[in-house]
Amino acid sequence: MPRGDKSKYTDKQERKADHIAEGYEKRGVSDQEAERRAWATVNKDDAGGKKEGGSGRGKHTGNPAAHRGGKSGGQASASRSAASRSESAKKAAATRKRNAEHRVH
């Protein structure tokens, strides 16, 4: 398979790459660079191109690139006051309690 040949990728991997490339293009990255980054991300997630086999229930790859957003999540929380964080925590606890009661009945 020559370099750059995408014939070994699944339809899902191609859709994923297109979606990632669109995101880069919206942020001002050139079309060619966005395409390169998108396929690099798909390769990182899925360990390269591969055809599906069997029933379509393949082994989960972990999707490491899909979890990158959490790296900056702590900054938003750190900039909030302690009272604001505490209020959110109390609200979340009440919601969890309410949902748990709902599931029991």
Coordinates of C-alpha atoms in Angstrom, one line a residue:
M1 CA 0.0 0.0 0.0
P2 CA 1.6 3.3 -1.1
R3 CA 2.0 6.1 1.4
G4 CA -1.1 8.2 1.6
D5 CA -3.4 5.5 0.4
K6 CA -6.6 5.5 2.4
S7 CA -8.2 2.3 1.0
K8 CA -7.5 0.3 4.2
Y9 CA -9.5 2.7 6.4
T10 CA -13.1 2.0 7.4
D11 CA -15.9 4.4 6.6
K12 CA -16.1 5.3 10.2
Q13 CA -12.4 6.2 10.3
E14 CA -12.9 8.3 7.2
R15 CA -15.9 10.2 8.7
K16 CA -13.9 10.7 11.9
A17 CA -11.0 12.2 10.0
D18 CA -13.3 14.5 8.0
H19 CA -14.9 15.7 11.3
I20 CA -11.5 16.4 12.9
A21 CA -10.2 18.2 9.8
E22 CA -13.3 20.4 9.8
G23 CA -12.6 21.4 13.4
Y24 CA -9.0 22.4 12.5
E25 CA -10.1 24.3 9.4
K26 CA -12.6 26.3 11.5
R27 CA -9.7 27.3 13.8
G28 CA -7.8 28.7 10.8
V29 CA -5.4 25.7 10.0
S30 CA -4.8 25.2 6.3
D31 CA -6.7 22.5 4.5
Q32 CA -3.6 20.4 3.9
E33 CA -2.3 20.7 7.5
A34 CA -5.8 20.0 8.9
E35 CA -6.0 16.8 6.8
R36 CA -2.6 15.7 7.9
R37 CA -3.4 16.3 11.6
A38 CA -6.8 14.5 11.2
W39 CA -5.3 11.3 9.8
A40 CA -2.6 11.4 12.5
T41 CA -5.3 11.6 15.1
V42 CA -7.2 8.7 13.6
N43 CA -4.0 6.6 13.5
K44 CA -3.3 7.4 17.1
D45 CA -6.8 6.5 18.2
D46 CA -7.2 3.3 16.1
A47 CA -3.6 2.1 15.6
G48 CA -3.7 2.8 11.8
G49 CA -6.1 1.8 9.1
K50 CA -7.8 -1.5 9.3
K51 CA -10.9 -3.2 7.8
E52 CA -13.7 -4.3 10.0
G53 CA -14.2 -8.0 10.5
G54 CA -17.0 -10.0 11.9
S55 CA -20.1 -8.6 13.5
G56 CA -18.9 -5.0 13.8
R57 CA -18.2 -5.2 17.5
G58 CA -14.5 -4.7 17.4
K59 CA -12.1 -4.3 20.3
H60 CA -12.3 -1.0 22.0
T61 CA -9.2 1.1 21.3
G62 CA -9.5 3.5 24.2
N63 CA -9.6 6.6 21.9
P64 CA -6.8 8.5 23.6
A65 CA -7.2 11.6 21.4
A66 CA -10.9 11.9 22.4
H67 CA -9.8 12.6 26.0
R68 CA -7.5 15.5 25.4
G69 CA -10.1 18.1 26.4
G70 CA -9.6 17.2 30.1
K71 CA -6.1 18.6 30.2
S72 CA -7.4 22.2 30.5
G73 CA -10.5 21.4 32.6
G74 CA -8.9 22.2 35.9
Q75 CA -8.1 25.8 35.0
A76 CA -11.8 26.7 34.7
S77 CA -12.5 25.2 38.1
A78 CA -9.5 26.9 39.7
S79 CA -10.5 30.3 38.7
R80 CA -13.9 30.0 40.5
S81 CA -14.4 31.0 44.1
A82 CA -14.7 28.3 46.8
A83 CA -18.3 29.3 47.5
S84 CA -19.2 28.9 43.8
R85 CA -17.5 25.4 43.7
S86 CA -19.2 24.4 46.9
E87 CA -22.6 25.5 45.6
S88 CA -22.1 23.5 42.4
A89 CA -21.1 20.4 44.5
K90 CA -24.2 20.6 46.7
K91 CA -26.4 21.0 43.6
A92 CA -24.8 18.0 41.9
A93 CA -25.1 15.9 45.1
A94 CA -28.8 16.8 45.3
T95 CA -29.3 15.8 41.7
R96 CA -27.5 12.5 42.2
K97 CA -29.7 11.8 45.2
R98 CA -32.9 12.7 43.3
N99 CA -31.9 10.5 40.4
A100 CA -31.1 7.6 42.7
E101 CA -34.5 7.8 44.3
H102 CA -36.1 7.9 40.9
R103 CA -34.4 4.8 39.8
V104 CA -35.4 2.8 42.9
H105 CA -39.1 3.4 42.4

